[in-house]
Coordinates of C-alpha atoms in Angstrom, one line a residue:
M1 CA 112.6 214.3 73.3
A2 CA 113.7 216.1 70.1
A3 CA 113.8 214.0 66.9
D4 CA 117.3 212.8 66.0
L5 CA 117.9 214.2 62.5
R6 CA 121.1 212.1 62.2
A7 CA 119.2 208.8 62.6
S8 CA 118.8 206.6 59.5
W9 CA 115.5 205.5 58.0
W10 CA 114.3 203.6 54.9
I11 CA 112.5 204.1 51.6
G12 CA 111.8 200.5 50.5
D13 CA 115.1 198.7 50.7
V14 CA 117.2 201.9 50.5
E15 CA 118.7 203.1 53.8
I16 CA 118.8 206.9 54.1
P17 CA 121.6 207.9 56.6
T18 CA 120.0 211.1 57.9
R19 CA 116.5 212.5 58.1
L20 CA 117.3 215.5 55.9
V21 CA 116.5 215.4 52.2
L22 CA 117.8 217.9 49.6
A23 CA 115.0 218.9 47.4
P24 CA 114.9 218.6 43.6
M25 CA 115.0 222.1 42.1
A26 CA 114.9 223.0 38.4
G27 CA 117.9 225.0 37.3
V28 CA 119.7 224.3 40.6
S29 CA 120.1 220.6 41.4
V30 CA 123.0 219.8 39.2
Q31 CA 125.5 217.2 40.2
A32 CA 127.8 219.7 42.0
F33 CA 124.8 220.8 44.1
R34 CA 123.9 217.3 45.0
R35 CA 127.5 216.2 45.9
Q36 CA 127.8 219.2 48.1
G37 CA 124.5 218.5 49.8
R38 CA 125.7 214.9 50.7
R39 CA 128.9 216.3 52.1
F40 CA 127.0 218.7 54.4
G41 CA 124.6 216.1 55.8
A42 CA 121.7 215.5 53.4
G43 CA 120.9 211.8 53.7
L44 CA 119.1 211.8 50.3
V45 CA 119.7 214.1 47.3
C46 CA 117.5 214.5 44.3
S47 CA 118.0 215.5 40.7
E48 CA 116.1 218.3 39.1
M49 CA 113.0 217.0 37.4
V50 CA 113.6 215.1 34.2
S51 CA 111.1 215.0 31.4
S52 CA 109.9 211.6 30.4
A53 CA 109.2 212.9 26.9
G54 CA 112.7 214.2 26.7
I55 CA 114.1 210.8 27.6
E56 CA 111.7 209.1 25.1
H57 CA 112.9 211.3 22.3
R58 CA 116.6 211.0 23.5
N59 CA 116.8 214.8 23.9
E60 CA 120.5 215.5 24.6
R61 CA 119.9 218.1 27.3
T62 CA 117.5 215.8 29.1
L63 CA 119.8 212.8 28.9
G64 CA 122.5 215.0 30.3
Y65 CA 120.7 215.0 33.7
L66 CA 121.2 211.3 34.0
R67 CA 124.7 211.5 35.5
V68 CA 125.4 209.7 38.7
A69 CA 128.6 209.6 40.7
S70 CA 129.6 207.4 43.6
D71 CA 129.5 210.1 46.2
E72 CA 125.9 211.0 45.5
H73 CA 124.3 207.8 46.8
P74 CA 121.6 207.5 47.9
L75 CA 120.2 209.5 45.0
A76 CA 116.6 210.0 43.7
I77 CA 116.1 211.0 40.1
Q78 CA 112.9 212.8 39.6
L79 CA 110.6 212.3 36.6
F80 CA 107.7 214.3 35.3
G81 CA 105.2 213.5 32.6
S82 CA 101.6 212.6 32.1
E83 CA 101.8 209.3 30.1
P84 CA 102.1 206.1 32.2
A85 CA 103.9 204.1 29.5
A86 CA 106.5 206.9 28.8
M87 CA 107.1 207.3 32.5
G88 CA 107.7 203.6 32.9
E89 CA 110.2 203.6 30.1
A90 CA 111.9 206.7 31.5
A91 CA 112.2 204.9 34.9
R92 CA 114.1 202.1 33.2
M93 CA 116.6 204.7 32.0
V94 CA 116.8 206.2 35.4
A95 CA 117.6 202.8 36.9
A96 CA 120.2 202.1 34.3
A97 CA 121.9 205.4 35.1
G98 CA 122.4 204.2 38.7
A99 CA 119.7 206.0 40.7
D100 CA 118.6 204.4 44.0
I101 CA 115.1 205.8 43.9
V102 CA 112.7 206.9 41.2
D103 CA 110.9 210.1 42.3
V104 CA 107.7 211.3 40.6
N105 CA 106.7 214.9 40.4
F106 CA 103.1 215.6 41.2
G107 CA 103.9 219.0 42.7
C108 CA 105.4 221.3 40.1
P109 CA 103.2 224.5 40.0
V110 CA 104.8 226.0 36.9
K111 CA 102.4 226.5 34.0
K112 CA 104.6 225.1 31.3
V113 CA 104.5 221.8 33.2
T114 CA 100.9 221.8 34.4
K115 CA 99.5 222.7 31.0
T116 CA 100.9 219.4 29.7
G117 CA 98.9 217.5 32.3
A118 CA 102.0 216.8 34.4
G119 CA 103.1 218.2 37.8
A120 CA 100.5 219.3 40.3
T121 CA 97.7 218.9 37.7
L122 CA 97.8 215.2 38.3
L123 CA 96.4 215.6 41.8
E124 CA 93.1 216.4 40.1
D125 CA 93.4 213.3 38.0
P126 CA 93.8 210.5 40.5
E127 CA 93.2 207.7 38.0
R128 CA 96.1 208.9 35.8
A129 CA 98.3 209.6 38.7
T130 CA 97.8 206.1 40.1
A131 CA 98.5 204.6 36.6
I132 CA 101.8 206.5 36.4
V133 CA 103.0 205.2 39.8
A134 CA 101.9 201.7 38.9
A135 CA 103.7 201.8 35.5
I136 CA 106.9 202.9 37.2
A137 CA 106.7 200.4 40.0
D138 CA 106.1 197.6 37.4
A139 CA 109.0 198.8 35.2
V140 CA 111.8 198.9 37.8
D141 CA 112.9 197.2 41.0
L142 CA 113.8 200.5 42.6
P143 CA 111.6 202.1 45.3
V144 CA 109.2 204.8 43.9
S145 CA 108.6 208.0 45.8
V146 CA 106.1 210.8 45.0
K147 CA 106.4 214.5 45.6
M148 CA 103.1 216.4 45.9
R149 CA 101.6 219.8 46.6
R150 CA 98.4 219.9 48.5
G151 CA 96.5 220.5 45.3
L152 CA 96.1 223.0 42.5
R153 CA 94.0 225.5 44.5
N154 CA 94.2 227.2 47.9
G155 CA 92.6 225.0 50.5
S156 CA 92.7 221.9 48.4
R157 CA 92.9 218.5 50.1
D158 CA 93.4 216.5 46.9
C159 CA 96.7 215.2 48.2
L160 CA 94.9 213.3 50.9
A161 CA 92.4 211.9 48.5
V162 CA 95.0 210.5 46.1
A163 CA 97.7 209.4 48.6
P164 CA 96.3 206.0 49.6
H165 CA 95.8 205.1 45.9
L166 CA 99.4 206.0 45.1
V167 CA 100.7 203.8 47.9
E168 CA 98.5 200.9 46.7
A169 CA 99.9 201.4 43.2
G170 CA 103.5 201.0 44.6
A171 CA 104.7 204.3 46.1
A172 CA 107.2 203.5 48.9
S173 CA 107.3 207.1 50.2
L174 CA 105.4 210.4 49.8
T175 CA 106.7 213.9 50.1
L176 CA 104.3 216.7 50.8
H177 CA 104.8 220.4 50.3
P178 CA 101.6 221.6 51.8
R179 CA 101.1 224.7 49.7
S180 CA 98.8 224.8 46.7
A181 CA 100.1 225.2 43.2
E182 CA 98.2 228.5 43.1
Q183 CA 100.3 229.7 46.1
M184 CA 103.6 229.0 44.4
Y185 CA 106.0 229.9 47.3
T186 CA 103.9 232.5 49.1
G187 CA 102.3 232.2 52.5
T188 CA 103.2 229.4 54.8
A189 CA 103.4 225.7 54.5
D190 CA 100.4 224.1 56.3
H191 CA 102.0 221.2 58.1
A192 CA 98.8 220.2 59.8
L193 CA 98.0 218.7 56.4
T194 CA 101.4 216.8 56.6
R195 CA 100.3 215.4 59.9
E196 CA 97.1 214.1 58.4
L197 CA 99.0 212.5 55.5
A198 CA 101.4 210.8 57.8
A199 CA 98.5 209.3 59.8
L200 CA 96.7 208.2 56.7
V201 CA 99.4 206.1 54.9
D202 CA 101.7 203.4 56.1
V203 CA 104.8 204.6 54.2
P204 CA 107.3 207.2 55.2
V205 CA 106.2 210.8 54.7
V206 CA 108.7 213.6 54.0
A207 CA 107.7 217.1 55.2
S208 CA 108.7 219.9 52.8
G209 CA 108.2 223.6 53.1
D210 CA 109.6 226.3 55.4
I211 CA 112.3 224.1 57.0
T212 CA 114.8 226.8 57.7
S213 CA 116.6 225.7 60.9
R214 CA 117.3 222.7 63.2
A215 CA 114.6 223.9 65.6
R216 CA 112.0 224.1 62.9
A217 CA 113.0 220.7 61.5
E218 CA 112.7 219.1 64.9
A219 CA 109.4 220.7 65.5
V220 CA 107.9 219.7 62.2
L221 CA 109.0 216.1 62.7
E222 CA 107.5 216.0 66.2
E223 CA 104.3 217.7 65.2
T224 CA 103.6 215.7 62.0
G225 CA 105.0 212.2 62.6
A226 CA 106.9 212.6 59.3
A227 CA 110.0 210.4 58.8
A228 CA 112.2 213.2 57.4
V229 CA 112.3 216.9 56.3
M230 CA 113.1 218.3 52.9
V231 CA 115.1 221.5 52.4
G232 CA 115.1 223.4 49.1
R233 CA 115.6 227.1 48.7
G234 CA 117.3 227.5 52.1
A235 CA 120.2 225.4 50.8
Q236 CA 120.8 227.5 47.7
G237 CA 124.3 228.7 48.0
N238 CA 124.1 227.9 51.7
P239 CA 125.1 224.3 52.4
W240 CA 126.0 225.4 55.9
A241 CA 122.2 225.5 56.6
L242 CA 122.1 221.7 56.1
R243 CA 125.0 221.2 58.5
E244 CA 123.1 223.3 61.1
I245 CA 119.9 221.5 60.6
I246 CA 121.4 218.1 61.4
G247 CA 123.2 219.6 64.3
A248 CA 126.7 219.0 63.1
E249 CA 127.8 222.6 63.5
T250 CA 126.3 226.0 64.2
E251 CA 129.3 228.3 63.5
P252 CA 128.9 230.4 60.4
P253 CA 131.5 229.8 57.6
S254 CA 134.5 232.0 57.3
R255 CA 135.0 234.0 54.1
E256 CA 137.7 231.5 53.0
E257 CA 135.3 228.6 53.4
V258 CA 132.6 230.3 51.4
A259 CA 135.0 231.2 48.6
A260 CA 136.4 227.6 48.6
E261 CA 133.0 226.0 48.3
L262 CA 132.0 228.4 45.6
I263 CA 135.2 227.8 43.6
L264 CA 134.7 224.0 43.8
F265 CA 131.1 224.4 42.8
V266 CA 132.2 226.5 39.8
R267 CA 134.8 224.0 38.7
E268 CA 132.4 221.0 39.1
T269 CA 129.7 222.9 37.2
V270 CA 132.0 223.7 34.3
R271 CA 133.0 220.0 34.2
E272 CA 129.4 219.0 33.9
L273 CA 127.9 221.7 31.7
G274 CA 130.9 223.1 29.8
E275 CA 132.3 226.6 30.1
R276 CA 129.8 228.3 27.8
K277 CA 126.7 227.0 29.6
A278 CA 128.2 227.3 33.0
V279 CA 128.9 231.0 32.8
G280 CA 125.2 231.9 32.6
F281 CA 124.0 229.1 34.9
L282 CA 126.3 230.1 37.7
K283 CA 125.3 233.8 37.9
K284 CA 122.4 233.3 40.3
F285 CA 124.7 231.3 42.6
Y286 CA 127.1 234.1 43.2
G287 CA 124.5 236.1 45.0
W288 CA 123.3 233.1 47.0
Y289 CA 126.8 232.1 48.2
L290 CA 128.2 235.6 48.8
G291 CA 125.0 237.0 50.5
H292 CA 124.2 236.7 54.2
G293 CA 126.6 239.6 54.8
R294 CA 129.6 237.4 53.7
F295 CA 130.9 239.7 51.0
P296 CA 130.1 243.2 49.9
K297 CA 127.1 243.6 47.5
A298 CA 129.3 245.4 45.0
F299 CA 131.6 242.3 44.8
K300 CA 128.7 240.0 44.0
Q301 CA 127.6 242.3 41.2
E302 CA 131.1 242.4 39.9
L303 CA 131.2 238.6 39.5
V304 CA 127.9 238.5 37.7
L305 CA 129.4 240.7 35.0
L306 CA 132.4 238.5 34.3
D307 CA 132.3 236.4 31.1
S308 CA 134.7 233.6 32.2
T309 CA 134.7 231.3 35.2
A310 CA 138.5 231.5 35.4
E311 CA 138.2 235.2 36.0
V312 CA 135.5 234.6 38.7
E313 CA 137.9 232.2 40.4
R314 CA 140.8 234.7 40.2
R315 CA 138.6 237.4 41.8
L316 CA 137.5 235.1 44.6
L317 CA 141.0 234.1 45.4
A318 CA 142.1 237.7 45.4
A319 CA 139.3 238.5 47.9
A320 CA 140.0 235.4 50.1
P321 CA 143.6 234.2 49.4
G322 CA 143.4 231.6 52.2
A323 CA 140.7 229.7 50.2
L324 CA 143.2 228.1 47.9
P325 CA 144.4 225.3 50.2
L326 CA 140.8 224.6 51.2
V327 CA 139.9 224.2 47.5
E328 CA 142.7 221.8 46.9
A329 CA 141.6 219.7 49.9
L330 CA 138.0 219.7 48.7
E331 CA 139.1 218.7 45.2
A332 CA 141.2 215.8 46.5
D333 CA 138.1 214.2 47.9
V334 CA 136.0 214.4 44.7
P335 CA 135.8 211.0 42.9
A336 CA 136.8 211.2 39.3
G337 CA 135.8 209.0 36.3
D338 CA 133.2 206.9 38.0
E339 CA 130.0 208.1 36.4
V340 CA 127.6 205.9 34.5
T341 CA 127.4 207.2 30.9
L342 CA 124.7 204.9 29.4
E343 CA 126.7 204.9 26.1
L344 CA 125.2 208.3 25.2
P345 CA 126.7 211.0 23.1
V346 CA 130.0 212.3 24.5
S347 CA 128.9 215.9 24.3
I348 CA 126.3 215.2 27.0
Y349 CA 129.0 214.4 29.5
G350 CA 131.6 216.9 28.4
G351 CA 129.2 219.8 28.3
G352 CA 130.0 220.6 24.7

């Protein structure tokens, strides 16, 4: 019998309403992305990774990631760093911001992270990795989850060696992307390793990597014994993939639906980042949303060249006039004015 992706499960005392988790992705997982993921069926959404050092030094850009709205819950805010004390203190800030779960990044393969002793590097330093989880678990009452790669190098099994120690230190859930840091995103995810991990620990395991369809999600859950699946790149500009995976709908979106979702995403991103930052940030999303044969390639390239989001919206509505009532309906459902602000500088929340 196929796994029911719309069944709930738990991380500690936090109930997750579906078995689909939207991955934390640097430069992608802004609040607009997370809100959209929840609407399309993700049971848990995650922030992009937040630097514990940035929080410690009250870096304005870093603190700007700590925005939580009512329609995001349950939400995990992901931390990265290599110092247990700083990670514990950062976890307190995450809890104050209103997160439901503190997630710890032991999987980032990017050199600017690993060279600091953070990310996937910590899989080769189990003592420090365990100390970080223990410091966070001691600092907050929220459940702690950990996202891992298999290890730094191809064929590594370091994730299996460190996992029981992380659970003993207080991790309430583990996510495994069974590629090495060396692989980055090449090759295929080795979910035989996910199966081994799920059998090894007595906390829920989330399977990440190459989850591209409902059939694949169901197969991975059945083969591995994982509690849930995590989707990342497949949801970039394509929330309809989430809807398909949980079995809510299989029909592709109309051109009007695509334009409406993109317009709402643009407006929400401007509200969060401010117009100046949003213009550059959004360029990659135009190709993601308008690809898949939904709009001509020339139209995507045209949007990238525009220097204001108002002009982007005008062009989208000209290409899909029926999108406007859809945008209005979507905006009517977006909560306003309910974010936790931690009494931080106004410019963080206004995007200035």
